[in-house]
Coordinates of C-alpha atoms in Angstrom, one line a residue:
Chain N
X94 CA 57.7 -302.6 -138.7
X95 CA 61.2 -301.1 -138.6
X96 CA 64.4 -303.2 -140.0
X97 CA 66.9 -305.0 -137.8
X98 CA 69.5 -302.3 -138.4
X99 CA 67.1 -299.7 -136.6
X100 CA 66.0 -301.9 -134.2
X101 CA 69.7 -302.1 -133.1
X102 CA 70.2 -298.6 -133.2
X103 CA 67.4 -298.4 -131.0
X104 CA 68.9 -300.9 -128.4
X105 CA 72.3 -299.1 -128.4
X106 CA 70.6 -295.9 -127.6
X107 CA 68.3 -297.3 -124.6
X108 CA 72.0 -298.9 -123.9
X109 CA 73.4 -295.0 -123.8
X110 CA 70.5 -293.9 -121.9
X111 CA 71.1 -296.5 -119.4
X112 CA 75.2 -295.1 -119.1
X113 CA 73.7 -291.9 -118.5
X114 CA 72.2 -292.9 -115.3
X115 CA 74.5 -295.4 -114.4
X116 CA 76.8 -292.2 -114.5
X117 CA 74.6 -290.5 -112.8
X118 CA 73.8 -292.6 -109.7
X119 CA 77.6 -293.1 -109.5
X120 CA 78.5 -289.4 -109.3
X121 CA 75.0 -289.3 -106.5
X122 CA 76.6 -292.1 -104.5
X123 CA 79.9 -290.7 -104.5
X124 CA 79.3 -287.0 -103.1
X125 CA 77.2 -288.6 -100.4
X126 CA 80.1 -290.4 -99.6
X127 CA 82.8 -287.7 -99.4
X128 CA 80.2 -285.4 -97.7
X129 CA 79.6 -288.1 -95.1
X130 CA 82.9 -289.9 -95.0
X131 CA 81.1 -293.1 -96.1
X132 CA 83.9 -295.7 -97.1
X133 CA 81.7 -298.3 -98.0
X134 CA 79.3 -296.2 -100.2
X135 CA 82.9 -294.9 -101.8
X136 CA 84.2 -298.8 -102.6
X137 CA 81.0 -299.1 -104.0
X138 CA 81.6 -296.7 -106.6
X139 CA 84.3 -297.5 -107.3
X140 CA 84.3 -301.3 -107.8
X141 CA 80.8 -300.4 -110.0
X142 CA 83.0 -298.3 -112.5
X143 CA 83.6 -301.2 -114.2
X144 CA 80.1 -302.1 -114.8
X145 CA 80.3 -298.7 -116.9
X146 CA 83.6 -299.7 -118.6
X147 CA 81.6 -302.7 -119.5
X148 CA 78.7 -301.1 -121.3
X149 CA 81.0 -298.5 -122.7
X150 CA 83.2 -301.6 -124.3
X151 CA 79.9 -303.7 -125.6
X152 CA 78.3 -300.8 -127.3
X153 CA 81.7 -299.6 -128.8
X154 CA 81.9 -303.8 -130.0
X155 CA 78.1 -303.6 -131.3
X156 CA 78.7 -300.2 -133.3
X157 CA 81.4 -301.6 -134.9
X158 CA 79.7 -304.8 -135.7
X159 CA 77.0 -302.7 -137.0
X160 CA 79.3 -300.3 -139.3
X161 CA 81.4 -303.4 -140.7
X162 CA 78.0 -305.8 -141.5
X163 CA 75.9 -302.5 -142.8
X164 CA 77.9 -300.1 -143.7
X165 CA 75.9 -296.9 -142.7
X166 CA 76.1 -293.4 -144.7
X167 CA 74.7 -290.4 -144.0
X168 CA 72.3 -289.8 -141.1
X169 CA 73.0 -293.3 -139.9
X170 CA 76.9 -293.0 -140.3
X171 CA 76.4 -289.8 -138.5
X172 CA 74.7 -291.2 -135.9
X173 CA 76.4 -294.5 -135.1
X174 CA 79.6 -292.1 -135.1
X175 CA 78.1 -289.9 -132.6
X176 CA 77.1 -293.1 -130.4
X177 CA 81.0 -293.9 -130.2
X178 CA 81.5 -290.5 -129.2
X179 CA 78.7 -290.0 -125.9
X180 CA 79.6 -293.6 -125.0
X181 CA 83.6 -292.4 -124.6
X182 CA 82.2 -289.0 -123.1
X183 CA 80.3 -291.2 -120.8
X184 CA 82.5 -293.6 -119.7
X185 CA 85.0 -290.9 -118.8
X186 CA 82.1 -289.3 -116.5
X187 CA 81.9 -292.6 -114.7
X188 CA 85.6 -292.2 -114.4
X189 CA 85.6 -288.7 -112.7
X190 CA 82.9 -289.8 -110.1
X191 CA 85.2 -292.8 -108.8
X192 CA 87.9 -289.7 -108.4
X193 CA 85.7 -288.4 -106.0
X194 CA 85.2 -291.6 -104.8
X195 CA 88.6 -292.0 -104.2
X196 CA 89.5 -288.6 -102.7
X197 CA 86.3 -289.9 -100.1
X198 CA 88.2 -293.1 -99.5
X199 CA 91.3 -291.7 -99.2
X200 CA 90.7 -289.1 -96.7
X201 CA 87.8 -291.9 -94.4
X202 CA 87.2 -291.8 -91.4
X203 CA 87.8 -288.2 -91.9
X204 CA 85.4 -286.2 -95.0
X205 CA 87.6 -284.2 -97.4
X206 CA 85.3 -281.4 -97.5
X207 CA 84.8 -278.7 -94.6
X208 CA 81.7 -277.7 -93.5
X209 CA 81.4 -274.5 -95.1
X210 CA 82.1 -276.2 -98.5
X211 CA 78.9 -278.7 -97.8
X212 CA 76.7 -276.2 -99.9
X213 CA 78.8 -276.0 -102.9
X214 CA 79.6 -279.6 -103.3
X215 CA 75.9 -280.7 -103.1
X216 CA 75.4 -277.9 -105.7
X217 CA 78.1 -279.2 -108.0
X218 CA 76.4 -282.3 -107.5
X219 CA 72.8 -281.3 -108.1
X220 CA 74.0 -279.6 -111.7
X221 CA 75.8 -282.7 -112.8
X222 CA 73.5 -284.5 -112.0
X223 CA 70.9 -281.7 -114.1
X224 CA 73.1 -281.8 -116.8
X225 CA 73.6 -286.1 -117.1
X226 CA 69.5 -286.1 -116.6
X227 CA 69.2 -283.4 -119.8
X228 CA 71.9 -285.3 -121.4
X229 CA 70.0 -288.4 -120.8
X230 CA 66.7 -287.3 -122.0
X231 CA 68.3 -285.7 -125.3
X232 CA 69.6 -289.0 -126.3
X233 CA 66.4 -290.4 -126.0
X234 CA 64.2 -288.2 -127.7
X235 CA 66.7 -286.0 -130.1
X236 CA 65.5 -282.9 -128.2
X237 CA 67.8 -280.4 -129.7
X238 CA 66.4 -277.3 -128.3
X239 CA 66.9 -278.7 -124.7
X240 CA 70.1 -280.0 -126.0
X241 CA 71.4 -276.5 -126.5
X242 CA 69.6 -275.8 -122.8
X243 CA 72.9 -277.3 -121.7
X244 CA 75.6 -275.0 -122.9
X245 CA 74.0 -272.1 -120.6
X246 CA 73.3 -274.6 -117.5
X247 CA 77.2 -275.1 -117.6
X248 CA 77.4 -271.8 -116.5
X249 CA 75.8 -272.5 -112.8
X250 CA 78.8 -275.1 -112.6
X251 CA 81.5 -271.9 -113.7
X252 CA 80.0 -270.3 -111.0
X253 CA 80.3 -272.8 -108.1
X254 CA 83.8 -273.3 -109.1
X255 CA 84.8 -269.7 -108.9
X256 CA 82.7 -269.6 -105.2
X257 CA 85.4 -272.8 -104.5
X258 CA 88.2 -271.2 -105.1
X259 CA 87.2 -267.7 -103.4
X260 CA 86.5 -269.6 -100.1
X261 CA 89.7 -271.7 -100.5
X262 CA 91.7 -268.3 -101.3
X263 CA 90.2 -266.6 -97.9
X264 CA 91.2 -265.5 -94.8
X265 CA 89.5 -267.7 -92.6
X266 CA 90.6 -271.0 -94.7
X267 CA 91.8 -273.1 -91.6
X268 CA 91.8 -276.4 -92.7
X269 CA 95.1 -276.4 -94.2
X270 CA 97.3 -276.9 -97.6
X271 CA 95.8 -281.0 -97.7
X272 CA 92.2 -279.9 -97.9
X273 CA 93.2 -277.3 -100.2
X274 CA 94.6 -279.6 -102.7
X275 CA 91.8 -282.5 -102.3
X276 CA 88.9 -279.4 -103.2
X277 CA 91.0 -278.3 -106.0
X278 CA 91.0 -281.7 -107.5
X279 CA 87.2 -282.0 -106.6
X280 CA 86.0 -279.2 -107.7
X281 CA 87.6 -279.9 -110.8
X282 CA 86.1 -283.7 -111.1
X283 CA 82.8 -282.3 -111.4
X284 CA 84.0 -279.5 -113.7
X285 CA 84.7 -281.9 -116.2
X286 CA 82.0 -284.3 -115.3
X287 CA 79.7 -281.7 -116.5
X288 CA 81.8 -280.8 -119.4
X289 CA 81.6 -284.3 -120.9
X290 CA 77.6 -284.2 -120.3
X291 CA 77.5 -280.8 -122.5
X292 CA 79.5 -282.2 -125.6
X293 CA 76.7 -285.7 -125.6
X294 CA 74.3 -283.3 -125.6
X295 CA 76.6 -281.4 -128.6
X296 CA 76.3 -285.0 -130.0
X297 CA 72.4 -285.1 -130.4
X298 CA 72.3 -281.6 -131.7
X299 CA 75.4 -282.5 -134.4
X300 CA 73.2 -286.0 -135.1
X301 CA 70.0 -284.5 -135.9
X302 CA 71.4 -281.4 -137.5
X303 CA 74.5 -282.9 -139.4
X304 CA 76.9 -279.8 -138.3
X305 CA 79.0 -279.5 -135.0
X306 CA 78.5 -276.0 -132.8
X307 CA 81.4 -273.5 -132.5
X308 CA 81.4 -274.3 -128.9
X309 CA 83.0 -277.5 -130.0
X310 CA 86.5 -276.2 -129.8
X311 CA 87.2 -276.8 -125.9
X312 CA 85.8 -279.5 -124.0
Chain I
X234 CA 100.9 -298.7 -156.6
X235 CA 98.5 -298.0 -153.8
X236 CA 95.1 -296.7 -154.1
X237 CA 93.2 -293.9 -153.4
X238 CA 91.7 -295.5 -150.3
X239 CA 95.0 -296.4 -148.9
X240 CA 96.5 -292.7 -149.9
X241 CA 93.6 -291.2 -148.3
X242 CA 94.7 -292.9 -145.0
X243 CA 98.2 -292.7 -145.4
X244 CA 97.2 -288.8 -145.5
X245 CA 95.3 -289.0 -142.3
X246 CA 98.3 -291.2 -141.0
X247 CA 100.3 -287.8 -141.8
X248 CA 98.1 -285.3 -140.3
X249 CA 98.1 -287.1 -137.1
X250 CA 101.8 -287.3 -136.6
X251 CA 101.7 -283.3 -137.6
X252 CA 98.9 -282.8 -134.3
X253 CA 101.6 -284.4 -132.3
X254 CA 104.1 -282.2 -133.4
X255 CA 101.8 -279.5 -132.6
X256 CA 101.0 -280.4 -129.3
X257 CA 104.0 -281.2 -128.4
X258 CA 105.4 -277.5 -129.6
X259 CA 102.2 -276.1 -127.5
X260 CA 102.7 -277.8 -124.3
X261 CA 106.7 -277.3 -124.9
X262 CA 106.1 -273.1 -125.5
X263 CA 103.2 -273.3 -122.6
X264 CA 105.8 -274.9 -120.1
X265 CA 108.4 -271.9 -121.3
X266 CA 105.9 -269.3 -120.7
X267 CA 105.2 -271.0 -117.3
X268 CA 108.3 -270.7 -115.6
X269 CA 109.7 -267.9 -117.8
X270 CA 106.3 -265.7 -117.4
X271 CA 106.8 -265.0 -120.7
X272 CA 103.0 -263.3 -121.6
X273 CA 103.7 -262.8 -125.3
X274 CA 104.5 -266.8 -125.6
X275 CA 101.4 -267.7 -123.6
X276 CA 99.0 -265.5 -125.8
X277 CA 100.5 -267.7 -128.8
X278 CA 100.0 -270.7 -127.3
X279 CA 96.7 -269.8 -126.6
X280 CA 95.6 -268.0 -129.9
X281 CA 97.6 -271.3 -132.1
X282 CA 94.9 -273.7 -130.3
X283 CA 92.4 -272.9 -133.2
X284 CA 95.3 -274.2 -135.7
X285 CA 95.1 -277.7 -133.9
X286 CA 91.3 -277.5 -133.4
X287 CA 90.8 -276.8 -136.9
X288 CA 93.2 -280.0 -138.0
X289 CA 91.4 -281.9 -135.6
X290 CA 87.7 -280.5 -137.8
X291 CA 89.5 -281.5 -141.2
X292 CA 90.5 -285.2 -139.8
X293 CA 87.2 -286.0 -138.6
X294 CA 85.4 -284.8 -141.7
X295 CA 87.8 -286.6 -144.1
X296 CA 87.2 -289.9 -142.2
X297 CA 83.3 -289.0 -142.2
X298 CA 83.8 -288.7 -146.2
X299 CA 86.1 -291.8 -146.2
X300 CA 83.8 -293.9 -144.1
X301 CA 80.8 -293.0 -146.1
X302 CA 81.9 -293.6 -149.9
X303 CA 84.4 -296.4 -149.0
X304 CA 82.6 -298.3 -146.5
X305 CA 86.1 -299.9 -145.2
X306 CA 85.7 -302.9 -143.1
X307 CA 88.2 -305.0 -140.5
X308 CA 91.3 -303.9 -140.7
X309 CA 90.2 -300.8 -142.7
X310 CA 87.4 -300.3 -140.1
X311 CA 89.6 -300.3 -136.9
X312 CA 92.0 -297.8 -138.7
X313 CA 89.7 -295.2 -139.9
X314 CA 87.6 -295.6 -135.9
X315 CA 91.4 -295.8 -134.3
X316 CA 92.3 -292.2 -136.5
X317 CA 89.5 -290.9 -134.9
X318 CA 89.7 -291.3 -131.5
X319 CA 93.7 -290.4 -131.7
X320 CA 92.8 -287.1 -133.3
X321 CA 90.1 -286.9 -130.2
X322 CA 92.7 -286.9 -128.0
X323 CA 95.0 -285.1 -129.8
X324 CA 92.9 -282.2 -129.8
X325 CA 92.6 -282.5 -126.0
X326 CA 96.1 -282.2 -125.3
X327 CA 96.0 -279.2 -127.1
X328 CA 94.2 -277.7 -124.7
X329 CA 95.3 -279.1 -121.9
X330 CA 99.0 -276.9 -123.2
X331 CA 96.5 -274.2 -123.5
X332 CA 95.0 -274.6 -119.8
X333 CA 98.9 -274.7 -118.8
X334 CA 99.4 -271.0 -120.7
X335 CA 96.7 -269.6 -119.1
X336 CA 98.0 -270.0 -115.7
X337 CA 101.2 -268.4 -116.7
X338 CA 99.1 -265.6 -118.4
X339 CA 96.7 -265.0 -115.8
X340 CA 99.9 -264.8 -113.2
X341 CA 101.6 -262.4 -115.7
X342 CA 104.2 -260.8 -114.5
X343 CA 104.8 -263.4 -111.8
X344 CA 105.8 -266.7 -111.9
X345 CA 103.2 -269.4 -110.9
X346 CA 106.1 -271.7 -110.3
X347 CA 108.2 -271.1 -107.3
X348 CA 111.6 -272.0 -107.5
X349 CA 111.8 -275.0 -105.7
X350 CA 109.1 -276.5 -108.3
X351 CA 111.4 -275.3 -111.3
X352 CA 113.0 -278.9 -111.7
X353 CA 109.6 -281.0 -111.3
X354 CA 107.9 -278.9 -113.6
X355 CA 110.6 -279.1 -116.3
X356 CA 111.0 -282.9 -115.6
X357 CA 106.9 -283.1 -116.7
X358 CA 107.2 -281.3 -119.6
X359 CA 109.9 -283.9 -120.6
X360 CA 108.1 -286.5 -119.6
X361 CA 105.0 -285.5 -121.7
X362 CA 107.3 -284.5 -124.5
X363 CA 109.1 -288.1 -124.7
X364 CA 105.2 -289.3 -124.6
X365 CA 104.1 -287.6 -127.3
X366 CA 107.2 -287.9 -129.2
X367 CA 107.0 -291.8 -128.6
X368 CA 103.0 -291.6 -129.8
X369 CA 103.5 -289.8 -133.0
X370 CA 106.4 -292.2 -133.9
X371 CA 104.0 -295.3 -133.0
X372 CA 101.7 -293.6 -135.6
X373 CA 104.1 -293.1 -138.4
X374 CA 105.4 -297.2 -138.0
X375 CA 102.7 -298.6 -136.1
X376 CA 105.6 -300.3 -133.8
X377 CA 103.0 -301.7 -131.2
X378 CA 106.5 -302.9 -129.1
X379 CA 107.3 -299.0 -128.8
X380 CA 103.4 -297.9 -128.0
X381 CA 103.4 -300.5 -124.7
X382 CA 106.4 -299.0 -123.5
X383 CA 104.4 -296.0 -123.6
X384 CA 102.4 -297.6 -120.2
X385 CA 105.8 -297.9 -118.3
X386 CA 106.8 -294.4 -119.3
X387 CA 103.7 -292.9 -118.0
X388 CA 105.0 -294.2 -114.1
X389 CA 107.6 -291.4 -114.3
X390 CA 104.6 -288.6 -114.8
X391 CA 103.0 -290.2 -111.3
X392 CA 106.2 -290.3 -109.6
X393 CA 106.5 -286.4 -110.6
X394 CA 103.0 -285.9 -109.7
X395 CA 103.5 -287.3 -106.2
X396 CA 106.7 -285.2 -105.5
X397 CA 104.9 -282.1 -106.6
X398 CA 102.2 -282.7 -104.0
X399 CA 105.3 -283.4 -101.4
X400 CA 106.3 -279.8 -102.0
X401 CA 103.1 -278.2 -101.5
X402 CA 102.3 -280.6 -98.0
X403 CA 105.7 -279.8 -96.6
X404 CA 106.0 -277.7 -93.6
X405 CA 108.6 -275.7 -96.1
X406 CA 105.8 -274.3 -98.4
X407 CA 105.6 -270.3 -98.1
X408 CA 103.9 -269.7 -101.6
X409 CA 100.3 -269.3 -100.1
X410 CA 97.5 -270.7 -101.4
X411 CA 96.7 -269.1 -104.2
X412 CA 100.0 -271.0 -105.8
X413 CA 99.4 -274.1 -104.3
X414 CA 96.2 -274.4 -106.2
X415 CA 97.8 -273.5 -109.5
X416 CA 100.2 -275.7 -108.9
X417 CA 97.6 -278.5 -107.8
X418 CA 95.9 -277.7 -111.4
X419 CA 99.1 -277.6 -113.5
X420 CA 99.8 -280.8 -111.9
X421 CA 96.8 -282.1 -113.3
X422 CA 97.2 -280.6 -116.6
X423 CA 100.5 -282.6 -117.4
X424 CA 99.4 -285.6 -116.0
X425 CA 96.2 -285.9 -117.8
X426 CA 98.1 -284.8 -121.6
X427 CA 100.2 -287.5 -120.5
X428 CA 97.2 -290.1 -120.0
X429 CA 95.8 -289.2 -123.7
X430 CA 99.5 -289.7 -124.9
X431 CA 99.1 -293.6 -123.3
X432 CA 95.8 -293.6 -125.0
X433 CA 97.2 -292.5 -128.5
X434 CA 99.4 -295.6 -128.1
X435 CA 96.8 -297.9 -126.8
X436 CA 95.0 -297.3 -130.6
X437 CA 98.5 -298.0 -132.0
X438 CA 97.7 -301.4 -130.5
X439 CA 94.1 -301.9 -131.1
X440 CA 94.4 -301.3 -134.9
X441 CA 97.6 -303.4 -135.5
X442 CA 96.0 -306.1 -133.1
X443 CA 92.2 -305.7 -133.4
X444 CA 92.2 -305.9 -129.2
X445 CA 91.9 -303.5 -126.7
X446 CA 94.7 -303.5 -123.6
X447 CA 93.2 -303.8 -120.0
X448 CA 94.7 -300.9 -119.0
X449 CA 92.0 -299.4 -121.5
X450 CA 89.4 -299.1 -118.4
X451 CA 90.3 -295.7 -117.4
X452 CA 92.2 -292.7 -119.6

């Protein structure tokens, strides 16, 4: 039978877990509504942010209740430490989908995003939400070969942002300097949605291995 | 006399207010190299990012070492977890100065500020300098008066923000696209260092006052 203090730890990462997809829906619910100029979906997002800001505050009040009653060392300091750190990285991911949701609302009836932009937005979308999946499953089971999976899917995001900005930089752009700025801004929400998804999973492989990856210097 | 707990932290306390002196020099050089297209002071922005990354390393391991052979609690707690996430976003404003000396290194020998953006630009460096200036003070004296006035100070960064984007929508704009989207991205560069400022001074708060403000739900 495992002790109360592990019992907790278990709770507060099913509690992560749960952030990831709660960060993950949110970022789903909000491309669907700036491809489809859905203002209701976009409120919807954004009044639910502070369901995450609510998690992300309770297990930041539980780790600390857990480091001032049991004073963790080693792997377990190590590892209620890196819990702080994925629920911050998580909570800012909720964050940059209610951008998006925003830039959706903002711009309704009309949708931000031009039809030959469709493709790369639901691609953006589809590896953030890969990434916040992987993320979600290497919390759960300390994976920390799929954990360094991440780093190189990052790259697929690099690329859609550099097929952005070529189409925004073209000739045939016609859809003017507002649309411009609004994919700029977008393109780099989920830039550093999936950014924040790559250092959690940083967090599982510095947990289980106790030592932080070069690639640790940006983020 | 104190003791070596308390000189430990009062040693942290130190190497924060040095990371604010850093970023503030970075961003202040990056903003230089910016309007002046100065390449050499770009590259040493860029290469003197690894100096702030590698304080950044040393904090977080000393508070690791401190947490595990001192165990602090309450106060203690909240200080050591508050010098954490400060030297977090510390080291993200760092390279956010960096992101700004790219742009004026990839755009090398030109300008990616057009004239008539001169004055806003040089009006967000201050801004962002004042912030930072204001944060590392709040860390030296823990003044929790000073770090709220840090919220109001932030408004002038969004007014900035807003006139940039005035520019860039005005029938006036013959910069092309290309600039538009830097500028877009700078934008968002400045604005954000100036959010992690706010949230240096929101830990100000927390750790004198043990509560969070409720401006704490985004950052």
């Amino acid at each position: 039978m495992r002790d109360a203090y592990h019992e907790e730890l278990d709770s507060l990462t099913a509690r992560l877990v749960e952030m990831t997809r709660l960060v993950r829906s949110a970022l789903s619910r909000a491309t669907t509504a700036l491809l489809d100029a859905d203002l209701h979906l976009a409120e919807s997002v954004i009044s639910r942010d502070e369901e995450i800001d609510a998690i992300h505050a309770e297990v930041e009040t539980r780790i600390f209740e857990l480091m001032a009653t049991q004073q963790p060392v080693a792997v377990d300091l190590r590892t209620v430490i890196s819990a702080l750190r994925m629920a911050t990285d998580l909570e800012r991911m909720g964050d940059l989908a209610e951008h998006v949701a925003k830039v959706a609302r903002m711009r309704h009836p009309d949708t931000a995003v031009p039809v030959e932009l469709r493709d790369a937005i639901v691609e953006m979308d589809q590896v953030a939400e890969r990434l916040v999946t992987k993320a979600g499953t290497c919390i759960a089971t300390r994976d920390v070969e799929l954990a360094k999976e991440l780093e190189t899917d990052d790259d697929a995001m690099d690329r859609l942002h550099r097929r952005l900005f070529r189409v925004l930089l073209s000739q045939d752009w016609a859809h003017g300097m507002e649309a411009a700025i609004d994919l700029t801004l977008i393109g780099r929400y989920y830039e550093r949605y999936a950014d924040h998804a790559v250092r959690v999973a940083r967090e599982v492989v510095y947990l289980v291995t106790g030592s932080r990856t070069p690639a640790n210097v940006s983020g």
